[in-house]
mmCIF file of C-alpha atoms in Angstrom:
data_model
loop_
_atom_site.group_PDB
_atom_site.id
_atom_site.type_symbol
_atom_site.label_atom_id
_atom_site.label_comp_id
_atom_site.label_asym_id
_atom_site.label_seq_id
_atom_site.Cartn_x
_atom_site.Cartn_y
_atom_site.Cartn_z
ATOM 1 C CA UNK A 1 0.000 0.000 0.000
ATOM 2 C CA UNK A 2 1.422 3.390 -0.963
ATOM 3 C CA UNK A 3 2.325 5.739 1.861
ATOM 4 C CA UNK A 4 1.402 9.347 2.455
ATOM 5 C CA UNK A 5 2.730 11.639 -0.245
ATOM 6 C CA UNK A 6 3.323 15.369 -0.003
ATOM 7 C CA UNK A 7 4.101 17.879 -2.701
ATOM 8 C CA UNK A 8 6.204 19.823 -3.157
ATOM 9 C CA UNK A 9 9.059 18.560 -1.004
ATOM 10 C CA UNK A 10 10.841 21.915 -0.926
ATOM 11 C CA UNK A 11 9.588 25.436 -1.379
ATOM 12 C CA UNK A 12 11.108 28.896 -1.116
ATOM 13 C CA UNK A 13 8.783 31.872 -0.831
ATOM 14 C CA UNK A 14 9.062 35.572 -0.048
ATOM 15 C CA UNK A 15 7.405 37.333 2.883
ATOM 16 C CA UNK A 16 3.862 38.381 2.061
ATOM 17 C CA UNK A 17 3.284 35.639 -0.507
ATOM 18 C CA UNK A 18 0.927 32.736 -0.052
ATOM 19 C CA UNK A 19 1.573 29.034 -0.445
ATOM 20 C CA UNK A 20 -0.449 25.858 -0.950
ATOM 21 C CA UNK A 21 0.798 22.454 0.113
ATOM 22 C CA UNK A 22 -0.727 19.169 -0.955
ATOM 23 C CA UNK A 23 -1.126 15.810 0.769
ATOM 24 C CA UNK A 24 -2.419 12.462 -0.473
ATOM 25 C CA UNK A 25 -3.250 10.064 2.386
ATOM 26 C CA UNK A 26 -2.940 6.303 2.488
ATOM 27 C CA UNK A 27 -5.766 4.698 0.542
ATOM 28 C CA UNK A 28 -8.749 4.154 2.823
ATOM 29 C CA UNK A 29 -7.657 6.679 5.431
ATOM 30 C CA UNK A 30 -10.260 9.377 5.933
ATOM 31 C CA UNK A 31 -8.460 11.493 8.518
ATOM 32 C CA UNK A 32 -5.732 13.902 7.443
ATOM 33 C CA UNK A 33 -3.849 16.040 9.950
ATOM 34 C CA UNK A 34 -1.284 18.765 9.418
ATOM 35 C CA UNK A 35 1.614 19.609 11.704
ATOM 36 C CA UNK A 36 4.281 22.291 11.747
ATOM 37 C CA UNK A 37 7.737 21.235 12.930
ATOM 38 C CA UNK A 38 10.408 23.732 13.955
ATOM 39 C CA UNK A 39 13.595 23.231 15.999
ATOM 40 C CA UNK A 40 12.334 25.498 18.770
ATOM 41 C CA UNK A 41 8.719 24.402 19.111
ATOM 42 C CA UNK A 42 8.871 20.824 17.891
ATOM 43 C CA UNK A 43 5.814 19.259 16.267
ATOM 44 C CA UNK A 44 2.708 21.387 16.634
ATOM 45 C CA UNK A 45 -0.775 20.385 15.524
ATOM 46 C CA UNK A 46 -2.353 22.672 12.935
ATOM 47 C CA UNK A 47 -5.684 21.041 12.073
ATOM 48 C CA UNK A 48 -7.389 17.800 11.182
ATOM 49 C CA UNK A 49 -9.898 16.966 8.498
ATOM 50 C CA UNK A 50 -12.153 13.957 8.491
ATOM 51 C CA UNK A 51 -14.605 13.270 5.663
ATOM 52 C CA UNK A 52 -14.108 16.776 4.259
ATOM 53 C CA UNK A 53 -14.895 18.485 7.600
ATOM 54 C CA UNK A 54 -12.432 20.235 9.875
ATOM 55 C CA UNK A 55 -12.714 18.354 13.164
ATOM 56 C CA UNK A 56 -9.914 19.862 15.241
ATOM 57 C CA UNK A 57 -7.820 23.006 15.063
ATOM 58 C CA UNK A 58 -4.603 23.935 16.810
ATOM 59 C CA UNK A 59 -3.560 27.318 18.105
ATOM 60 C CA UNK A 60 -2.458 28.946 14.867
ATOM 61 C CA UNK A 61 -3.579 32.238 13.283
ATOM 62 C CA UNK A 62 -6.244 32.361 10.622
ATOM 63 C CA UNK A 63 -3.561 32.725 7.932
ATOM 64 C CA UNK A 64 -3.301 28.949 8.141
ATOM 65 C CA UNK A 65 -6.188 27.143 6.514
ATOM 66 C CA UNK A 66 -6.914 23.862 4.865
ATOM 67 C CA UNK A 67 -9.440 21.733 3.127
ATOM 68 C CA UNK A 68 -10.097 18.137 2.243
ATOM 69 C CA UNK A 69 -11.558 16.790 -0.950
ATOM 70 C CA UNK A 70 -13.977 13.919 -1.460
ATOM 71 C CA UNK A 71 -11.072 11.575 -2.305
ATOM 72 C CA UNK A 72 -9.505 12.449 1.105
ATOM 73 C CA UNK A 73 -6.662 14.411 -0.461
ATOM 74 C CA UNK A 74 -5.941 17.568 1.494
ATOM 75 C CA UNK A 75 -4.417 20.948 0.892
ATOM 76 C CA UNK A 76 -3.035 23.446 3.350
ATOM 77 C CA UNK A 77 -2.746 27.145 2.583
ATOM 78 C CA UNK A 78 -0.731 29.810 4.329
ATOM 79 C CA UNK A 79 -1.406 33.412 3.351
ATOM 80 C CA UNK A 80 0.718 36.508 3.956
ATOM 81 C CA UNK A 81 3.812 34.478 4.763
ATOM 82 C CA UNK A 82 6.072 35.564 7.615
ATOM 83 C CA UNK A 83 9.688 34.610 8.270
ATOM 84 C CA UNK A 84 8.533 32.600 11.275
ATOM 85 C CA UNK A 85 6.488 30.344 9.008
ATOM 86 C CA UNK A 86 9.699 28.686 7.804
ATOM 87 C CA UNK A 87 9.314 25.100 8.931
ATOM 88 C CA UNK A 88 8.782 21.498 7.935
ATOM 89 C CA UNK A 89 5.089 20.935 7.303
ATOM 90 C CA UNK A 90 4.017 17.376 7.871
ATOM 91 C CA UNK A 91 0.847 15.684 6.798
ATOM 92 C CA UNK A 92 -0.378 12.525 8.496
ATOM 93 C CA UNK A 93 -3.263 10.216 7.763
ATOM 94 C CA UNK A 94 -5.081 7.747 9.955
ATOM 95 C CA UNK A 95 -8.069 5.467 9.837
ATOM 96 C CA UNK A 96 -9.801 7.257 12.697
ATOM 97 C CA UNK A 97 -9.634 10.702 14.239
ATOM 98 C CA UNK A 98 -6.296 12.388 14.910
ATOM 99 C CA UNK A 99 -5.762 10.956 18.377
ATOM 100 C CA UNK A 100 -5.140 7.575 16.855
ATOM 101 C CA UNK A 101 -1.973 6.291 15.233
ATOM 102 C CA UNK A 102 -0.657 8.607 12.578
ATOM 103 C CA UNK A 103 1.141 7.754 9.341
ATOM 104 C CA UNK A 104 3.266 10.641 8.226
ATOM 105 C CA UNK A 105 4.422 11.844 4.853
ATOM 106 C CA UNK A 106 7.988 13.069 4.273
ATOM 107 C CA UNK A 107 6.989 16.691 4.715
ATOM 108 C CA UNK A 108 7.331 19.925 2.776
ATOM 109 C CA UNK A 109 10.263 22.103 3.757
ATOM 110 C CA UNK A 110 9.107 25.734 3.471
ATOM 111 C CA UNK A 111 11.631 28.537 3.608
ATOM 112 C CA UNK A 112 10.375 32.123 3.767
ATOM 113 C CA UNK A 113 12.892 34.829 2.859
ATOM 114 C CA UNK B 1 -3.282 20.885 26.580
ATOM 115 C CA UNK B 2 -1.123 18.356 28.360
ATOM 116 C CA UNK B 3 2.604 19.003 28.217
ATOM 117 C CA UNK B 4 4.859 16.097 27.304
ATOM 118 C CA UNK B 5 8.403 16.516 28.531
ATOM 119 C CA UNK B 6 11.098 14.359 27.002
ATOM 120 C CA UNK B 7 14.574 13.806 28.375
ATOM 121 C CA UNK B 8 17.342 13.937 27.613
ATOM 122 C CA UNK B 9 17.077 16.425 24.773
ATOM 123 C CA UNK B 10 20.251 15.135 23.109
ATOM 124 C CA UNK B 11 22.137 11.887 23.457
ATOM 125 C CA UNK B 12 25.351 10.847 21.729
ATOM 126 C CA UNK B 13 26.622 7.327 22.344
ATOM 127 C CA UNK B 14 28.809 4.695 20.759
ATOM 128 C CA UNK B 15 27.592 1.572 19.047
ATOM 129 C CA UNK B 16 26.870 -1.210 21.497
ATOM 130 C CA UNK B 17 25.882 0.987 24.422
ATOM 131 C CA UNK B 18 22.478 0.850 26.126
ATOM 132 C CA UNK B 19 20.290 3.920 26.649
ATOM 133 C CA UNK B 20 16.953 5.002 28.060
ATOM 134 C CA UNK B 21 14.873 8.033 27.084
ATOM 135 C CA UNK B 22 11.892 9.321 28.996
ATOM 136 C CA UNK B 23 8.535 10.947 28.372
ATOM 137 C CA UNK B 24 6.722 12.530 31.321
ATOM 138 C CA UNK B 25 3.583 14.518 31.987
ATOM 139 C CA UNK B 26 1.571 15.747 34.956
ATOM 140 C CA UNK B 27 -1.558 14.455 33.199
ATOM 141 C CA UNK B 28 -2.813 10.916 32.824
ATOM 142 C CA UNK B 29 -2.570 9.530 29.297
ATOM 143 C CA UNK B 30 -5.319 7.437 27.747
ATOM 144 C CA UNK B 31 -2.602 6.018 25.506
ATOM 145 C CA UNK B 32 0.855 6.972 24.329
ATOM 146 C CA UNK B 33 2.664 6.560 21.058
ATOM 147 C CA UNK B 34 6.379 6.517 20.246
ATOM 148 C CA UNK B 35 7.709 7.636 16.880
ATOM 149 C CA UNK B 36 11.157 7.794 15.311
ATOM 150 C CA UNK B 37 12.022 10.473 12.795
ATOM 151 C CA UNK B 38 15.083 10.286 10.581
ATOM 152 C CA UNK B 39 16.558 13.394 8.941
ATOM 153 C CA UNK B 40 14.532 14.557 5.960
ATOM 154 C CA UNK B 41 11.649 12.208 6.693
ATOM 155 C CA UNK B 42 8.391 12.216 8.605
ATOM 156 C CA UNK B 43 7.984 10.411 11.934
ATOM 157 C CA UNK B 44 7.342 6.672 11.801
ATOM 158 C CA UNK B 45 5.181 5.009 14.427
ATOM 159 C CA UNK B 46 7.082 2.502 16.574
ATOM 160 C CA UNK B 47 4.538 1.461 19.182
ATOM 161 C CA UNK B 48 1.369 2.388 21.051
ATOM 162 C CA UNK B 49 1.003 1.624 24.761
ATOM 163 C CA UNK B 50 -2.396 1.702 26.396
ATOM 164 C CA UNK B 51 -2.408 -0.114 29.737
ATOM 165 C CA UNK B 52 -0.608 1.122 32.863
ATOM 166 C CA UNK B 53 2.479 -1.009 33.504
ATOM 167 C CA UNK B 54 2.483 -2.311 29.947
ATOM 168 C CA UNK B 55 5.795 -3.379 28.422
ATOM 169 C CA UNK B 56 6.239 -3.841 24.682
ATOM 170 C CA UNK B 57 9.317 -5.025 22.847
ATOM 171 C CA UNK B 58 10.321 -4.272 19.296
ATOM 172 C CA UNK B 59 13.583 -6.120 18.605
ATOM 173 C CA UNK B 60 16.189 -4.238 20.718
ATOM 174 C CA UNK B 61 13.709 -1.536 21.779
ATOM 175 C CA UNK B 62 11.688 -1.907 24.987
ATOM 176 C CA UNK B 63 8.809 0.462 25.716
ATOM 177 C CA UNK B 64 7.290 0.800 29.157
ATOM 178 C CA UNK B 65 4.160 2.649 30.224
ATOM 179 C CA UNK B 66 4.100 3.847 33.826
ATOM 180 C CA UNK B 67 1.645 2.274 36.254
ATOM 181 C CA UNK B 68 -0.148 5.615 36.676
ATOM 182 C CA UNK B 69 -0.078 6.256 32.908
ATOM 183 C CA UNK B 70 1.749 9.579 33.409
ATOM 184 C CA UNK B 71 5.119 8.535 32.059
ATOM 185 C CA UNK B 72 6.791 6.239 29.593
ATOM 186 C CA UNK B 73 10.291 5.115 28.762
ATOM 187 C CA UNK B 74 12.104 3.714 25.771
ATOM 188 C CA UNK B 75 15.140 1.521 26.354
ATOM 189 C CA UNK B 76 17.478 0.561 23.525
ATOM 190 C CA UNK B 77 19.855 -2.347 24.035
ATOM 191 C CA UNK B 78 23.141 -2.480 22.135
ATOM 192 C CA UNK B 79 22.438 0.624 20.064
ATOM 193 C CA UNK B 80 23.399 0.611 16.391
ATOM 194 C CA UNK B 81 24.031 3.509 13.988
ATOM 195 C CA UNK B 82 20.679 2.722 12.362
ATOM 196 C CA UNK B 83 18.972 3.742 15.621
ATOM 197 C CA UNK B 84 20.070 7.341 15.034
ATOM 198 C CA UNK B 85 17.129 9.719 14.844
ATOM 199 C CA UNK B 86 14.677 11.852 16.753
ATOM 200 C CA UNK B 87 12.502 9.879 19.160
ATOM 201 C CA UNK B 88 9.129 11.476 19.820
ATOM 202 C CA UNK B 89 6.385 10.575 22.239
ATOM 203 C CA UNK B 90 2.813 11.646 21.568
ATOM 204 C CA UNK B 91 -0.519 11.405 23.356
ATOM 205 C CA UNK B 92 -4.079 12.334 22.437
ATOM 206 C CA UNK B 93 -5.470 15.395 24.165
ATOM 207 C CA UNK B 94 -9.062 16.029 25.101
ATOM 208 C CA UNK B 95 -9.749 17.406 21.634
ATOM 209 C CA UNK B 96 -8.600 14.178 20.053
ATOM 210 C CA UNK B 97 -5.559 15.819 18.446
ATOM 211 C CA UNK B 98 -2.105 14.423 19.120
ATOM 212 C CA UNK B 99 0.289 16.354 21.347
ATOM 213 C CA UNK B 100 3.966 15.657 20.773
ATOM 214 C CA UNK B 101 6.932 16.042 23.037
ATOM 215 C CA UNK B 102 9.927 17.924 21.623
ATOM 216 C CA UNK B 103 11.836 14.698 21.269
ATOM 217 C CA UNK B 104 15.172 13.145 22.119
ATOM 218 C CA UNK B 105 17.775 13.438 19.388
ATOM 219 C CA UNK B 106 19.916 10.295 19.406
ATOM 220 C CA UNK B 107 23.242 9.904 17.618
ATOM 221 C CA UNK B 108 24.907 6.490 17.583
ATOM 222 C CA UNK B 109 28.446 6.475 16.241
ATOM 223 C CA UNK B 110 30.296 3.348 15.043
#
């Protein structure tokens, strides 16, 4: 069974721009979660989608948003990028809601200059 | 949001040594997961522990869940360079999202 895929793997953007990241979950998984990982803060939960509905949201500003499509694929969007948004963005899928075991993709490394 | 504290933050050892890393909280966990993350990759699930006092073994890795379900440990016997990585513990919070500790970065040198 194919794993979680994320595109692109690397991205460089300028402050003020917006970015969209994509995630394809493991086949049959209906829950997709997004995390931000930085050296200082570690892995922080952004939000979770289950059957196209946002079920949980972490403590991030409204510039961070996402959506899930009927085929469970998910996108995450960050608007008005700030330098502090530079991070590894990880997508994870699971059979059930986000508190259950997560299967992570390789991540998208975003650098904001 | 329950805080998961992992220690030590960094660990550098030689091949063949034994080590233990810890994950602690002031809250009671319903369950706890351990992940390993290698550079440039996403975390990979190693094990889930659910019952207080539970011990699970995965080859040379031994995971223990505290009796009160507030702490957990990971013991590696005869570490190998392939064990190098970031070890993360994670637990569901009341909102059903996963909270992660900041991890223990392990380096095993030949």
